[in-house]
């Protein structure tokens, strides 16, 4: 009987976090729908050309995500810790591991003029599609088209986030990267900025749902590493160079993940 009072506050805190998580994700979905329906038509009548409209749409998405992350922090669900120097709007290829559903939300909230590759279903969605298209996000419709559009975004000075594993990171397993990011770096010459994300305790990992919120505050750590430049290589040698660069990136992420417990 004596143990019950000590457990009750923890259970109440977790119940409050689950409720808050549900409210925030509902606002994220409903707010995203409203923004997609309202923002693109409004942007279309404002002064400025296509690029001005794209920048405004990207800023709106960033502000929306920042408010969402702020809500998560204020509620005690997570705390974002940043180590290293985040880039400005510099046309940087940002490569990150992907332990949580919230990775792209936190990165876009943190970084200016940053885009990412979205699933075809999101790109063509009647609800969200118009907003992500307006902001210059990139559809994953075909590898060659993705490389071309990603290259254009980097050349225009936008930061581009890619999760080179191609899916959610599996805890306890060494990273296995696809070569698309390496091919993109070799094609564009854009600087590569490795970002290691550590989430402790785990939050919204692969297979988790919005209500799976741990009682302790989750530390959402982002470690920005030193930028890398891919060695230039003739186009004919890109396949071999991409394999070597991918192995180098895998090794770097693996070493950093074992070099410290958190960013």
Short mmCIF file of C-alpha atoms in Angstrom, two decimals:
data_model
loop_
_atom_site.label_atom_id
_atom_site.label_comp_id
_atom_site.label_asym_id
_atom_site.label_seq_id
_atom_site.Cartn_x
_atom_site.Cartn_y
_atom_site.Cartn_z
CA UNK A 1 0.00 0.00 0.00
CA UNK A 2 2.86 2.38 0.71
CA UNK A 3 4.10 2.14 -2.87
CA UNK A 4 0.84 3.29 -4.44
CA UNK A 5 1.14 7.03 -3.66
CA UNK A 6 4.63 7.19 -5.18
CA UNK A 7 3.44 5.59 -8.42
CA UNK A 8 0.32 7.70 -8.78
CA UNK A 9 2.02 11.02 -9.66
CA UNK A 10 4.09 9.29 -12.34
CA UNK A 11 0.99 7.69 -13.81
CA UNK A 12 -0.84 11.00 -13.75
CA UNK A 13 2.07 12.73 -15.45
CA UNK A 14 2.18 10.12 -18.17
CA UNK A 15 -1.59 10.30 -18.66
CA UNK A 16 -1.28 14.06 -19.00
CA UNK A 17 1.47 13.65 -21.58
CA UNK A 18 -0.59 11.15 -23.57
CA UNK A 19 -3.52 13.57 -23.56
CA UNK A 20 -1.28 16.45 -24.60
CA UNK A 21 0.28 14.32 -27.33
CA UNK A 22 -3.16 13.55 -28.69
CA UNK A 23 -4.14 17.22 -28.69
CA UNK A 24 -0.90 18.32 -30.37
CA UNK A 25 -1.05 15.68 -33.09
CA UNK A 26 -4.70 16.54 -33.71
CA UNK A 27 -3.74 20.20 -34.07
CA UNK A 28 -0.87 19.19 -36.34
CA UNK A 29 -3.23 17.28 -38.64
CA UNK A 30 -6.11 19.76 -38.60
CA UNK A 31 -3.78 22.76 -38.82
CA UNK A 32 -1.91 21.15 -41.71
CA UNK A 33 -5.18 20.60 -43.56
CA UNK A 34 -6.30 24.19 -43.02
CA UNK A 35 -2.91 25.59 -44.05
CA UNK A 36 -2.92 23.47 -47.22
CA UNK A 37 -6.39 24.72 -48.14
CA UNK A 38 -5.85 28.38 -47.27
CA UNK A 39 -2.16 29.26 -47.64
CA UNK A 40 -1.44 28.42 -51.33
CA UNK A 41 -4.39 30.49 -52.67
CA UNK A 42 -3.40 33.40 -50.43
CA UNK A 43 0.24 33.19 -51.54
CA UNK A 44 -0.86 33.18 -55.17
CA UNK A 45 -2.33 36.70 -54.89
CA UNK A 46 0.52 38.23 -52.89
CA UNK A 47 3.18 40.27 -54.71
CA UNK A 48 6.39 38.58 -55.77
CA UNK A 49 7.32 35.77 -58.09
CA UNK A 50 7.39 32.02 -57.73
CA UNK A 51 10.48 31.97 -55.53
CA UNK A 52 9.01 34.55 -53.15
CA UNK A 53 5.88 32.42 -52.80
CA UNK A 54 7.98 29.32 -52.17
CA UNK A 55 9.97 31.04 -49.43
CA UNK A 56 6.81 32.25 -47.73
CA UNK A 57 5.31 28.76 -47.81
CA UNK A 58 8.53 27.27 -46.40
CA UNK A 59 8.55 29.84 -43.58
CA UNK A 60 4.93 29.01 -42.73
CA UNK A 61 5.73 25.29 -42.50
CA UNK A 62 8.76 26.05 -40.34
CA UNK A 63 6.72 28.28 -38.01
CA UNK A 64 4.01 25.64 -37.79
CA UNK A 65 6.55 22.96 -36.85
CA UNK A 66 8.26 25.27 -34.36
CA UNK A 67 4.96 25.81 -32.58
CA UNK A 68 4.39 22.05 -32.49
CA UNK A 69 7.87 21.38 -31.04
CA UNK A 70 7.36 24.21 -28.54
CA UNK A 71 4.18 22.50 -27.37
CA UNK A 72 6.04 19.22 -26.93
CA UNK A 73 8.75 20.95 -24.90
CA UNK A 74 6.39 22.97 -22.71
CA UNK A 75 4.37 19.84 -21.92
CA UNK A 76 7.53 18.00 -20.82
CA UNK A 77 7.24 15.34 -23.54
CA UNK A 78 10.67 16.17 -24.94
CA UNK A 79 13.61 18.53 -24.66
CA UNK A 80 15.62 19.44 -27.75
CA UNK A 81 19.39 19.67 -27.19
CA UNK A 82 21.67 20.90 -29.96
CA UNK A 83 25.40 20.23 -30.13
CA UNK A 84 27.49 21.80 -32.88
CA UNK A 85 26.71 24.50 -35.41
CA UNK A 86 23.43 24.21 -37.34
CA UNK A 87 23.74 25.59 -40.88
CA UNK A 88 22.11 28.71 -42.21
CA UNK A 89 20.41 28.73 -45.63
CA UNK A 90 23.59 27.59 -47.37
CA UNK A 91 22.67 24.80 -49.78
CA UNK A 92 23.91 22.05 -47.47
CA UNK A 93 23.12 18.36 -47.87
CA UNK A 94 22.08 17.29 -44.37
CA UNK A 95 22.32 13.55 -43.75
CA UNK A 96 20.75 12.24 -40.56
CA UNK A 97 19.85 8.97 -38.94
CA UNK A 98 16.13 8.50 -38.37
CA UNK A 99 15.24 7.09 -34.93
CA UNK A 100 11.95 8.95 -34.47
CA UNK A 101 8.90 10.06 -36.41
CA UNK A 102 9.65 13.59 -35.17
CA UNK A 103 13.12 13.88 -36.76
CA UNK A 104 12.08 15.87 -39.83
CA UNK A 105 9.69 18.02 -37.78
CA UNK A 106 12.48 19.05 -35.38
CA UNK A 107 15.03 19.60 -38.15
CA UNK A 108 12.74 21.80 -40.24
CA UNK A 109 11.67 23.71 -37.12
CA UNK A 110 15.34 24.36 -36.32
CA UNK A 111 16.86 25.07 -39.75
CA UNK A 112 16.01 27.95 -42.11
CA UNK A 113 14.90 27.34 -45.71
CA UNK A 114 15.12 23.58 -45.45
CA UNK A 115 13.29 21.06 -47.62
CA UNK A 116 13.12 17.29 -47.78
CA UNK A 117 11.94 14.45 -50.00
CA UNK A 118 8.33 13.45 -49.29
CA UNK A 119 6.41 10.34 -50.21
CA UNK A 120 4.41 10.38 -53.42
CA UNK A 121 1.21 9.94 -51.39
CA UNK A 122 1.92 13.20 -49.51
CA UNK A 123 2.97 15.05 -52.68
CA UNK A 124 -0.28 14.11 -54.45
CA UNK A 125 -2.49 14.38 -51.37
CA UNK A 126 -5.56 16.58 -51.89
CA UNK A 127 -5.10 17.76 -48.29
CA UNK A 128 -1.35 18.33 -47.80
CA UNK A 129 -0.03 18.24 -51.36
CA UNK A 130 -0.57 21.87 -52.31
CA UNK A 131 1.37 23.17 -49.29
CA UNK A 132 4.42 20.90 -49.65
CA UNK A 133 4.53 21.63 -53.38
CA UNK A 134 4.30 25.37 -52.71
CA UNK A 135 7.23 25.14 -50.26
CA UNK A 136 9.48 23.40 -52.78
CA UNK A 137 9.54 19.98 -51.14
CA UNK A 138 10.52 17.13 -53.45
CA UNK A 139 8.49 14.09 -54.48
CA UNK A 140 10.14 10.66 -54.42
CA UNK A 141 8.73 9.81 -57.85
CA UNK A 142 11.67 8.02 -59.45
CA UNK A 143 15.37 8.07 -58.49
CA UNK A 144 16.60 10.13 -61.45
CA UNK A 145 13.91 12.78 -60.98
CA UNK A 146 14.68 12.91 -57.26
CA UNK A 147 18.38 13.46 -57.93
CA UNK A 148 17.61 16.21 -60.43
CA UNK A 149 15.19 18.09 -58.19
CA UNK A 150 17.40 17.67 -55.13
CA UNK A 151 20.32 19.08 -57.12
CA UNK A 152 18.24 22.08 -58.14
CA UNK A 153 17.25 22.74 -54.53
CA UNK A 154 20.87 22.64 -53.36
CA UNK A 155 22.06 24.86 -56.20
CA UNK A 156 19.35 27.37 -55.26
CA UNK A 157 20.83 27.58 -51.75
CA UNK A 158 18.24 25.54 -49.87
CA UNK A 159 19.24 23.04 -47.25
CA UNK A 160 18.14 19.51 -48.05
CA UNK A 161 17.50 16.83 -45.41
CA UNK A 162 17.90 13.19 -46.44
CA UNK A 163 17.70 10.08 -44.28
CA UNK A 164 20.20 7.87 -46.12
CA UNK A 165 18.95 4.68 -44.47
CA UNK A 166 15.76 5.06 -46.51
CA UNK A 167 13.57 4.37 -43.47
CA UNK A 168 13.45 4.48 -39.70
CA UNK A 169 16.67 3.65 -37.84
CA UNK A 170 16.57 0.33 -35.97
CA UNK A 171 18.00 0.56 -32.48
CA UNK A 172 21.14 -1.46 -31.83
CA UNK A 173 21.90 -2.11 -35.51
CA UNK A 174 24.77 -0.54 -37.48
CA UNK A 175 23.67 1.96 -40.13
CA UNK A 176 23.10 0.72 -43.67
CA UNK A 177 22.84 3.64 -46.09
CA UNK A 178 21.46 3.69 -49.59
CA UNK A 179 23.76 5.28 -52.18
CA UNK A 180 21.41 7.99 -53.43
CA UNK A 181 22.77 10.60 -51.03
CA UNK A 182 26.36 9.84 -52.08
CA UNK A 183 25.43 10.10 -55.78
CA UNK A 184 23.76 13.44 -55.07
CA UNK A 185 26.84 14.77 -53.26
CA UNK A 186 29.11 13.67 -56.09
CA UNK A 187 26.81 15.16 -58.72
CA UNK A 188 26.33 18.56 -57.04
CA UNK A 189 29.51 19.05 -55.01
CA UNK A 190 27.33 20.25 -52.12
CA UNK A 191 28.88 20.06 -48.65
CA UNK A 192 27.61 17.16 -46.55
CA UNK A 193 26.63 17.87 -42.97
CA UNK A 194 26.21 14.71 -40.84
CA UNK A 195 23.64 15.01 -38.07
CA UNK A 196 23.38 12.28 -35.47
CA UNK A 197 20.04 12.17 -33.68
CA UNK A 198 19.78 10.44 -30.31
CA UNK A 199 16.39 10.05 -28.60
CA UNK A 200 16.46 8.93 -24.97
CA UNK A 201 14.18 7.39 -23.90
CA UNK A 202 12.85 6.32 -27.30
CA UNK A 203 9.91 8.35 -28.58
CA UNK A 204 7.81 7.52 -31.65
CA UNK A 205 10.28 4.95 -32.92
CA UNK A 206 9.41 2.55 -35.73
CA UNK A 207 6.06 0.92 -35.01
CA UNK A 208 5.13 3.30 -32.18
CA UNK A 209 1.87 5.26 -32.06
CA UNK A 210 1.16 8.80 -30.88
CA UNK A 211 -0.05 7.58 -27.47
CA UNK A 212 3.18 5.68 -26.70
CA UNK A 213 4.70 8.50 -24.65
CA UNK A 214 7.29 7.66 -21.96
CA UNK A 215 6.80 9.10 -18.49
CA UNK A 216 10.29 10.71 -18.30
CA UNK A 217 11.02 13.73 -20.46
CA UNK A 218 12.63 12.55 -23.67
CA UNK A 219 15.98 14.09 -24.57
CA UNK A 220 15.95 14.76 -28.29
CA UNK A 221 19.63 15.39 -29.06
CA UNK A 222 21.01 16.62 -32.38
CA UNK A 223 24.74 16.54 -32.94
CA UNK A 224 25.89 18.53 -35.98
CA UNK A 225 29.22 17.19 -37.18
CA UNK A 226 31.93 18.80 -39.25
CA UNK A 227 30.97 19.33 -42.91
CA UNK A 228 32.41 16.92 -45.47
CA UNK A 229 33.17 17.48 -49.14
CA UNK A 230 33.03 14.55 -51.53
CA UNK A 231 36.18 14.14 -53.59
CA UNK A 232 35.40 15.08 -57.21
CA UNK A 233 35.35 12.14 -59.62
CA UNK A 234 34.58 11.72 -63.33
CA UNK A 235 30.99 10.75 -64.06
CA UNK A 236 32.11 7.31 -65.22
CA UNK A 237 33.62 6.68 -61.79
CA UNK A 238 30.59 7.83 -59.78
CA UNK A 239 29.33 4.30 -58.97
CA UNK A 240 32.63 3.32 -57.37
CA UNK A 241 33.02 6.70 -55.67
CA UNK A 242 29.44 6.51 -54.35
CA UNK A 243 30.12 3.10 -52.79
CA UNK A 244 33.26 4.42 -51.10
CA UNK A 245 31.53 7.58 -49.84
CA UNK A 246 28.58 5.56 -48.52
CA UNK A 247 30.93 3.26 -46.59
CA UNK A 248 32.72 6.34 -45.18
CA UNK A 249 29.44 7.86 -44.01
CA UNK A 250 28.26 4.58 -42.46
CA UNK A 251 31.56 4.27 -40.62
CA UNK A 252 31.37 7.84 -39.34
CA UNK A 253 27.82 7.49 -38.05
CA UNK A 254 28.65 4.13 -36.46
CA UNK A 255 31.76 5.48 -34.71
CA UNK A 256 29.95 8.58 -33.42
CA UNK A 257 27.02 6.52 -32.13
CA UNK A 258 29.43 4.41 -30.10
CA UNK A 259 31.71 7.25 -29.10
CA UNK A 260 29.19 8.86 -26.76
CA UNK A 261 25.90 7.99 -25.16
CA UNK A 262 24.18 11.10 -26.46
CA UNK A 263 24.97 14.06 -28.70
#
